[in-house]
mmCIF file with all atom_site columns, C-alpha atoms in Angstrom:
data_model
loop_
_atom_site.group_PDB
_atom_site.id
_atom_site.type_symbol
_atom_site.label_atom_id
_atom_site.label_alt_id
_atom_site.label_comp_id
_atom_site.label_asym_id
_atom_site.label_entity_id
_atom_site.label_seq_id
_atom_site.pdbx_PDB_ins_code
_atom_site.Cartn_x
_atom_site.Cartn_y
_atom_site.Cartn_z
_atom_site.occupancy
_atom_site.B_iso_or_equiv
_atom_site.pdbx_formal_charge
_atom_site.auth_seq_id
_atom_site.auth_comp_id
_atom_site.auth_asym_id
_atom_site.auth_atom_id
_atom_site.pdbx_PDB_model_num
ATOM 1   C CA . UNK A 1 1   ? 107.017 158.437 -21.276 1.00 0.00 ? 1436 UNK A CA 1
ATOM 2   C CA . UNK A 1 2   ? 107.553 154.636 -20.421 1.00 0.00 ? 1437 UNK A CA 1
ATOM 3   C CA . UNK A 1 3   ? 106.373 153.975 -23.751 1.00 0.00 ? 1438 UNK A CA 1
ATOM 4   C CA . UNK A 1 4   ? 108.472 156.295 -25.726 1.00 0.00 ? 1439 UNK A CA 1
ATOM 5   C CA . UNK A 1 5   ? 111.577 155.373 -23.653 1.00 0.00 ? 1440 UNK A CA 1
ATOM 6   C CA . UNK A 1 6   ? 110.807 151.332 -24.911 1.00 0.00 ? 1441 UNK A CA 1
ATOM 7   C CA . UNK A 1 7   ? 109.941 152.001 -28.555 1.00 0.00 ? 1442 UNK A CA 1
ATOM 8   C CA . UNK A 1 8   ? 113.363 154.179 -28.349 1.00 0.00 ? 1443 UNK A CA 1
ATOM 9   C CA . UNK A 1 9   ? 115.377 150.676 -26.886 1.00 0.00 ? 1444 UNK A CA 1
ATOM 10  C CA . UNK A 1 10  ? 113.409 148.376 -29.797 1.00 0.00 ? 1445 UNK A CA 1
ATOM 11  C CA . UNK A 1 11  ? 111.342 147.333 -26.971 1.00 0.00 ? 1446 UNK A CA 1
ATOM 12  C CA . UNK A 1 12  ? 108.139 147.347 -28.988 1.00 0.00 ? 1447 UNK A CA 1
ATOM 13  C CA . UNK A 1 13  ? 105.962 144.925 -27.242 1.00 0.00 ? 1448 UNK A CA 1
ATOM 14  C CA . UNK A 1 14  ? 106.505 147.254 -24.195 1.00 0.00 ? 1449 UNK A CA 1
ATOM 15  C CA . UNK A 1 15  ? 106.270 150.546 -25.741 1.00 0.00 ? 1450 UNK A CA 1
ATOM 16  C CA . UNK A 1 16  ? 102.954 149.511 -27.474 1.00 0.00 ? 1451 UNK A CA 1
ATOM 17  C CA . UNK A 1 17  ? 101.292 148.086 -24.550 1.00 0.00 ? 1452 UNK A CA 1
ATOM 18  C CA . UNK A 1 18  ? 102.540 151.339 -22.926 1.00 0.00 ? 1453 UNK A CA 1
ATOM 19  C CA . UNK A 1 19  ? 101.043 153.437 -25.563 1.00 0.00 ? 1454 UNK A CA 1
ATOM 20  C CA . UNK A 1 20  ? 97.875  151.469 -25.704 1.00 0.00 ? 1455 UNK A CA 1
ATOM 21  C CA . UNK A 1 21  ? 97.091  152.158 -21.686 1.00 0.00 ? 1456 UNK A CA 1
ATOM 22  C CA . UNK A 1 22  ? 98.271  155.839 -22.415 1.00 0.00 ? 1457 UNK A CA 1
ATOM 23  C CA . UNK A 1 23  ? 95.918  156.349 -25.440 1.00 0.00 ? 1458 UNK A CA 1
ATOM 24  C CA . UNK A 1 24  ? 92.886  155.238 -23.956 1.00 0.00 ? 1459 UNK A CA 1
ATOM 25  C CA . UNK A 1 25  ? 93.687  158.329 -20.872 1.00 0.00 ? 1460 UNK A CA 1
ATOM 26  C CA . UNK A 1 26  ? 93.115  160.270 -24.025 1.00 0.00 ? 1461 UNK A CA 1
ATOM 27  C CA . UNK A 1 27  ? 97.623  160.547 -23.958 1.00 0.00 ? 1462 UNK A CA 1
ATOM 28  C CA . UNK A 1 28  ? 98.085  162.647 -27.625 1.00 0.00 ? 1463 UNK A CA 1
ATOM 29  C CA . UNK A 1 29  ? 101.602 161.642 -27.773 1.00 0.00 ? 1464 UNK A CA 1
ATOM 30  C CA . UNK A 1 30  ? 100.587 157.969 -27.120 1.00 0.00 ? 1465 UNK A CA 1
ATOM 31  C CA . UNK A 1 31  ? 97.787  158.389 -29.900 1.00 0.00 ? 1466 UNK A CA 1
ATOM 32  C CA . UNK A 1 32  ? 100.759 159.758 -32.304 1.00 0.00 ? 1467 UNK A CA 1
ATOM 33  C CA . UNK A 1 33  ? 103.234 156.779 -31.313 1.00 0.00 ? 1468 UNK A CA 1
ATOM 34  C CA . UNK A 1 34  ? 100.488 153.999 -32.144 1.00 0.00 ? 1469 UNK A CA 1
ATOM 35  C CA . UNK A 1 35  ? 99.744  155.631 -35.545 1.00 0.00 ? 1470 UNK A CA 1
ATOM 36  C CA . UNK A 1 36  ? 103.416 155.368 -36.116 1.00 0.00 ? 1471 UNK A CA 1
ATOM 37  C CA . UNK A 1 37  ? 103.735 151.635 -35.157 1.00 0.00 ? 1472 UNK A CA 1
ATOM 38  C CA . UNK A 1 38  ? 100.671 150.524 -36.942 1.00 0.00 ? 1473 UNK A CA 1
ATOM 39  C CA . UNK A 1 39  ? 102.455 152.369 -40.297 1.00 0.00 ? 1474 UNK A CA 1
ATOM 40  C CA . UNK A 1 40  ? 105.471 151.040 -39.721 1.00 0.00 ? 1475 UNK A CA 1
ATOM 41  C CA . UNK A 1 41  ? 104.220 147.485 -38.597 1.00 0.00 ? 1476 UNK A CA 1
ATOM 42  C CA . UNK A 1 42  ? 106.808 147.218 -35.202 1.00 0.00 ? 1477 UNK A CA 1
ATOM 43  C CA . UNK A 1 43  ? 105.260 144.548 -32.939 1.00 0.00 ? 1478 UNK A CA 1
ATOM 44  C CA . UNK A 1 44  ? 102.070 144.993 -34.899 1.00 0.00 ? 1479 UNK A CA 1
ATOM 45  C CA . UNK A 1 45  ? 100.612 143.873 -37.872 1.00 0.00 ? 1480 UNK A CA 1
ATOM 46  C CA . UNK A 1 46  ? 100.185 146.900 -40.315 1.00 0.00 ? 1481 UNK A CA 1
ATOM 47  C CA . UNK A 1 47  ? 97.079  148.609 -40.000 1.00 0.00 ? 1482 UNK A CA 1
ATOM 48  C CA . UNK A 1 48  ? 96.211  151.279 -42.463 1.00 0.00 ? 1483 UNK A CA 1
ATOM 49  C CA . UNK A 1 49  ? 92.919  151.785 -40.139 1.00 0.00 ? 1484 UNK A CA 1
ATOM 50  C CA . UNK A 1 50  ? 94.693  152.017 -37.385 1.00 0.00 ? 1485 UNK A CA 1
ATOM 51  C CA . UNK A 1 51  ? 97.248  154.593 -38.139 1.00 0.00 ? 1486 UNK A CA 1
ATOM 52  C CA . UNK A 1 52  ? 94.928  156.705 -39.869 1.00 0.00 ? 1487 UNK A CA 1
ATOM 53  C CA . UNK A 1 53  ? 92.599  156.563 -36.568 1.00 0.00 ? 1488 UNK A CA 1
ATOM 54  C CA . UNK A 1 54  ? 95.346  157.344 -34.495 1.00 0.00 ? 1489 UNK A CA 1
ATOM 55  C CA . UNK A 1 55  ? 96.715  160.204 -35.977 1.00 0.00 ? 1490 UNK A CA 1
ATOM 56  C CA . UNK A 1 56  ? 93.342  161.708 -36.258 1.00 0.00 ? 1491 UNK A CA 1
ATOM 57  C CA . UNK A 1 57  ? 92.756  161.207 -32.220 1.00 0.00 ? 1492 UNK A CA 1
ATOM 58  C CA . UNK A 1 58  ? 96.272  162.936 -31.851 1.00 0.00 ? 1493 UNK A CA 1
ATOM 59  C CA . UNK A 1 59  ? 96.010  165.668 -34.344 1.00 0.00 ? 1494 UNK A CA 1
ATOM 60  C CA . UNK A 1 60  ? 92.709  166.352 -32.434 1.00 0.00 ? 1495 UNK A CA 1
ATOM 61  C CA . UNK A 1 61  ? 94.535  166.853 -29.207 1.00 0.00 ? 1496 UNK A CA 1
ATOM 62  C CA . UNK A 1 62  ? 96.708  169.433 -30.983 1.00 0.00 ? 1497 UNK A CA 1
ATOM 63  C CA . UNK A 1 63  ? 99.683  167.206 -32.605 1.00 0.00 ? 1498 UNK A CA 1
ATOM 64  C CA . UNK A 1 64  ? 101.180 169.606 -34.885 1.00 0.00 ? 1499 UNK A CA 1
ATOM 65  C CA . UNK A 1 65  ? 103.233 166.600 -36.202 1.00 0.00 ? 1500 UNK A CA 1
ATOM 66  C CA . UNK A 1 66  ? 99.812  164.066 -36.439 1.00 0.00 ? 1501 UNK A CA 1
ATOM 67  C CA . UNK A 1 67  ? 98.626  166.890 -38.402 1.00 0.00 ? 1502 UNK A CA 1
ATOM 68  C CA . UNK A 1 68  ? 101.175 167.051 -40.900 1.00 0.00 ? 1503 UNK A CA 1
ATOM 69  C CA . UNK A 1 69  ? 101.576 163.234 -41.739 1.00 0.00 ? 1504 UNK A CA 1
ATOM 70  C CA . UNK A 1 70  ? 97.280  163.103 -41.551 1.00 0.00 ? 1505 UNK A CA 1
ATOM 71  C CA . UNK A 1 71  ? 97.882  165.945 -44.906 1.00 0.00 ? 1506 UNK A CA 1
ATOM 72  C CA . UNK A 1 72  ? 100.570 163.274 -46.300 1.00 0.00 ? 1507 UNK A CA 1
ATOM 73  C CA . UNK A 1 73  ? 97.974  160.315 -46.227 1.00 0.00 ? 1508 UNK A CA 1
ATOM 74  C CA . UNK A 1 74  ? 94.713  162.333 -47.097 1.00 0.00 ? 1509 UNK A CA 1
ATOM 75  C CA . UNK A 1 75  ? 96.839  163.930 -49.883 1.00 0.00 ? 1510 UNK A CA 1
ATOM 76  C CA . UNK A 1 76  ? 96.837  160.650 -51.693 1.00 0.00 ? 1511 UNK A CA 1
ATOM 77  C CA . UNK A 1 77  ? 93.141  159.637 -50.145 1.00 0.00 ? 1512 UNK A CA 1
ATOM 78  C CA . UNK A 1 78  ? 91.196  162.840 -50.909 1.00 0.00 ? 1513 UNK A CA 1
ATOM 79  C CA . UNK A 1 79  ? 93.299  165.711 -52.990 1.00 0.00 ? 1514 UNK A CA 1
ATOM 80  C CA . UNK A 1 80  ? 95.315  168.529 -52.061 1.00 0.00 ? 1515 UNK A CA 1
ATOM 81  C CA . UNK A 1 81  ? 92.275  170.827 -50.813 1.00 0.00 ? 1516 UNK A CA 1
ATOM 82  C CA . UNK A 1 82  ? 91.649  168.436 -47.672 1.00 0.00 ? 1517 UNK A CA 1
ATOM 83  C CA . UNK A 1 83  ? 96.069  168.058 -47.389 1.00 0.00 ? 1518 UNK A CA 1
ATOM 84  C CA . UNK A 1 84  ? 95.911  171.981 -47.468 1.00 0.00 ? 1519 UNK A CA 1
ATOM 85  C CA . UNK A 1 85  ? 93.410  172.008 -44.777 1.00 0.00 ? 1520 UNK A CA 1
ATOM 86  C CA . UNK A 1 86  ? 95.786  169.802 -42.580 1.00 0.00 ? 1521 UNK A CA 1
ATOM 87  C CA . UNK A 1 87  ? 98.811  171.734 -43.516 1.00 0.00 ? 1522 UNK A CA 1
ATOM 88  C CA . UNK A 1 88  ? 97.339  175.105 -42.997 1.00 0.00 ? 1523 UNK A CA 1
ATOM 89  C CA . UNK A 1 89  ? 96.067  174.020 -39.134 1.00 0.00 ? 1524 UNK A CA 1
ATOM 90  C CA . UNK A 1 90  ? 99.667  172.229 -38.507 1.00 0.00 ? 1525 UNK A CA 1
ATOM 91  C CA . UNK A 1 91  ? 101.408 175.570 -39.808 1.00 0.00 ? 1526 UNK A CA 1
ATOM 92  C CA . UNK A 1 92  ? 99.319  177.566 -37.255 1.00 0.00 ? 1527 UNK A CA 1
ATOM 93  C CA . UNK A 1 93  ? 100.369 175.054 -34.466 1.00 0.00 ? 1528 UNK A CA 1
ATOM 94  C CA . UNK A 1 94  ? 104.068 175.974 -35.541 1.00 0.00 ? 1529 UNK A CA 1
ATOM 95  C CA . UNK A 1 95  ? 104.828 173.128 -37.908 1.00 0.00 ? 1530 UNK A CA 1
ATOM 96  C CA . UNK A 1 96  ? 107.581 174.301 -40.226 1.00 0.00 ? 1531 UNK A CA 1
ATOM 97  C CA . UNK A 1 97  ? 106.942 171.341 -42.618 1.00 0.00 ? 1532 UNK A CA 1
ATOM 98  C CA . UNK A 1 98  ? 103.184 172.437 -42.909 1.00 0.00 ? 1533 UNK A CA 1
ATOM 99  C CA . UNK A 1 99  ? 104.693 176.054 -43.556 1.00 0.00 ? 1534 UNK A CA 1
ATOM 100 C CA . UNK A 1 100 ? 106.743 174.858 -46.262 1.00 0.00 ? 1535 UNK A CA 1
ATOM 101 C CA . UNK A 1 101 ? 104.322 172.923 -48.244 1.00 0.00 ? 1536 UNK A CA 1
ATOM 102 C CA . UNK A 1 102 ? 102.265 175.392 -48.270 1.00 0.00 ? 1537 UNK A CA 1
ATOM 103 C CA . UNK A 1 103 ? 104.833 178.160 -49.464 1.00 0.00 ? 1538 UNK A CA 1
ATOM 104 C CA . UNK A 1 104 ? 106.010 175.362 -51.843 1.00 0.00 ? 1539 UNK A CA 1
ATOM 105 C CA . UNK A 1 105 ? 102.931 174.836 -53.002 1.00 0.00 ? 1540 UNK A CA 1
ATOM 106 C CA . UNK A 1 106 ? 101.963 178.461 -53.775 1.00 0.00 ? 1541 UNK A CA 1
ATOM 107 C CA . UNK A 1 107 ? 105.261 179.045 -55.700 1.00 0.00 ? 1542 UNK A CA 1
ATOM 108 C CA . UNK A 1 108 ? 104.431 176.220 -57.699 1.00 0.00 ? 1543 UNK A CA 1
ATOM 109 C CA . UNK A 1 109 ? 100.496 176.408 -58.998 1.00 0.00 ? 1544 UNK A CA 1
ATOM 110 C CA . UNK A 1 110 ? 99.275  178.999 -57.038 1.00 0.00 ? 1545 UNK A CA 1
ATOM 111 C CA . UNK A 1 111 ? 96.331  176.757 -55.685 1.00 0.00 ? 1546 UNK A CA 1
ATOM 112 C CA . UNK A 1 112 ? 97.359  178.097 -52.403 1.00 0.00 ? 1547 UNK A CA 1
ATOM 113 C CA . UNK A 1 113 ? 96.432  181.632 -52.754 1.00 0.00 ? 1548 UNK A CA 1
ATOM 114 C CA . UNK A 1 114 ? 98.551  184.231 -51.001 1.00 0.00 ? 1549 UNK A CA 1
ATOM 115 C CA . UNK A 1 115 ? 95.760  185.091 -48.323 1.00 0.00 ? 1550 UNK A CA 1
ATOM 116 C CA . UNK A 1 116 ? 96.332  182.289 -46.847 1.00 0.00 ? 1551 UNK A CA 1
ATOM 117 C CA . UNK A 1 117 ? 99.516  181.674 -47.196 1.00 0.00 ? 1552 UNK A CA 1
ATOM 118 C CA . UNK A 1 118 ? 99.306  185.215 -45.502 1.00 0.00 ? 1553 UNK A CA 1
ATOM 119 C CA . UNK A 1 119 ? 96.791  183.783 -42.596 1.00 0.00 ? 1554 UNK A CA 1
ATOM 120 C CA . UNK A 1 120 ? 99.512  180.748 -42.301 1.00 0.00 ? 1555 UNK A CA 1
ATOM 121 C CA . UNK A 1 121 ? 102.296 182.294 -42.028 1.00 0.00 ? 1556 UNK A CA 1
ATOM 122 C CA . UNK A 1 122 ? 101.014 184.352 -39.389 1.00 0.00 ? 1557 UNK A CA 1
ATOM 123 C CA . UNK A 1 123 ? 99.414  181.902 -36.925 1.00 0.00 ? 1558 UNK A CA 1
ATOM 124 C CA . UNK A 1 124 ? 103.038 180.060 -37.863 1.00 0.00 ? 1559 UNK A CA 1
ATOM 125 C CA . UNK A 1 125 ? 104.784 183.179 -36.110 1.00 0.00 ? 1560 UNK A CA 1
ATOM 126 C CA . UNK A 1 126 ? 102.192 183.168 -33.120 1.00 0.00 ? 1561 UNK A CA 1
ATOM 127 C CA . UNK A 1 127 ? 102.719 179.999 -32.738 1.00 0.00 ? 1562 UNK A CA 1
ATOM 128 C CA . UNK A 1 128 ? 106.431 179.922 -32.786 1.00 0.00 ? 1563 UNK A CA 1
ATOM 129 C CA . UNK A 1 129 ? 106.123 183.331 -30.425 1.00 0.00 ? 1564 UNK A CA 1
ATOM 130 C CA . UNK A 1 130 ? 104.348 181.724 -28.142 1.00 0.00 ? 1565 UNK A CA 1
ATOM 131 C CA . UNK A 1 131 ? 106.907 178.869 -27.223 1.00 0.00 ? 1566 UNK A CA 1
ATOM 132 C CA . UNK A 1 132 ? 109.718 181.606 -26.867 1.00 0.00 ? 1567 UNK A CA 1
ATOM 133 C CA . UNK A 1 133 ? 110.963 182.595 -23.323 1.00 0.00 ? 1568 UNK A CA 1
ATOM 134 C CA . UNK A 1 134 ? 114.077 183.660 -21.370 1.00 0.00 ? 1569 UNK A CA 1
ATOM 135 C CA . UNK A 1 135 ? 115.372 180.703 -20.439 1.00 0.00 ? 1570 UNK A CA 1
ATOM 136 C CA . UNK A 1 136 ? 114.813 178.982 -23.834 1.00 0.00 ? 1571 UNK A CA 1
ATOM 137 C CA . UNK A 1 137 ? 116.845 182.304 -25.550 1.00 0.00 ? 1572 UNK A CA 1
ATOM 138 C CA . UNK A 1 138 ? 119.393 182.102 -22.801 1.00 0.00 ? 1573 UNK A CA 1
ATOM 139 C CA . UNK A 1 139 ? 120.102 178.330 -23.591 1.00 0.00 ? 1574 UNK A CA 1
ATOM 140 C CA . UNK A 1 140 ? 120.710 179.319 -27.318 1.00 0.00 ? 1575 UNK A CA 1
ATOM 141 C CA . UNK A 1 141 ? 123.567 180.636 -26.456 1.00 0.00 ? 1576 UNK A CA 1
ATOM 142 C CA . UNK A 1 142 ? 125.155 177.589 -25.146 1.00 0.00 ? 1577 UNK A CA 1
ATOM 143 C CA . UNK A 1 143 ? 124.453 175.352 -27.998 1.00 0.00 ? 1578 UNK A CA 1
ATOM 144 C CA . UNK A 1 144 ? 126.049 175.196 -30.810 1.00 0.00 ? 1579 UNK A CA 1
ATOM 145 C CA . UNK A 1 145 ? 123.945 174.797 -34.569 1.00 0.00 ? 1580 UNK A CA 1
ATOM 146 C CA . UNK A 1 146 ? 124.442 171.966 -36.680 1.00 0.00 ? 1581 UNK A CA 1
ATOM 147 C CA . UNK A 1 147 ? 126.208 172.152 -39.884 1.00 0.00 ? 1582 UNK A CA 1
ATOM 148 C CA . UNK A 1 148 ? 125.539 170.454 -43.170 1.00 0.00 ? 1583 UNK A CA 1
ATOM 149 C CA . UNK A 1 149 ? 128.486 168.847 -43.737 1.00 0.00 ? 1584 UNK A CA 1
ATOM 150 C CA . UNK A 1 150 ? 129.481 168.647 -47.849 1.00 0.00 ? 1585 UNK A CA 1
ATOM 151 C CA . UNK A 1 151 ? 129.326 164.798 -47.831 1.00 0.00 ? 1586 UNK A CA 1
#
């Protein structure tokens, strides 16, 4: 958390040295937040390697999110059948982005075929089922959704 609290500030020395102490406990959020400064290059040099590695340790441990941006990258590395691979296990860890490539994508060509967009969209619901409960539907209630404004 001390990490993500310094990159949040600009702190980036911090937050990496944070992340780095957290990633080698095996941390999948600290794995996710390296992979993001060695893309981006904050208080690193850029590391192509790097990122790629650390995404891959986080999307291991379950990162929906590591997942996704792993099927952005291996997209343009390997072809769409390895990003559909990525986007179809992100999608059943509740990743609406995943979801919507892949419902994009079968719209478009058809190279997703419509049993798995089937299988996806159904681990999607689990997924999203399984992070419902009382008090998050309770809470609903008191917030308010945000509106697109028509700028």
């Amino acid at each position: 958390q001390e990490g993500t609290r310094s990159y949040a500030k600009g702190d980036y020395s911090s937050a990496f040295e944070y992340l780095s102490k957290a990633a080698k406990l095996g941390n999948v959020e600290a794995h996710y937040g390296l992979a993001g400064m060695y893309g981006d290059g904050h208080s690193v040099e850029k590391d192509e390697k790097k990122e790629i590695y650390h995404y891959e340790e986080a999307a291991i441990g379950g990162h929906p999110s590591a997942r996704f941006n792993l099927a952005l990258i291996d997209r343009n590395r390997y072809g769409r059948d390895r990003a559909t691979k990525h986007h179809i296990i992100a999608a059943g860890q509740g990743h609406d982005g995943s979801l919507t490539w892949l419902l994009e994508n079968h719209k478009r060509g058809g190279f997703v075929k419509k049993e798995v967009l089937g299988a996806a969209l159904r681990a999607h619901q689990a997924a999203v089922d399984a992070t419902k409960s009382p008090q998050r539907e309770e809470a609903k209630k008191y917030v308010s959704p945000i509106k697109p404004t028509d700028d």
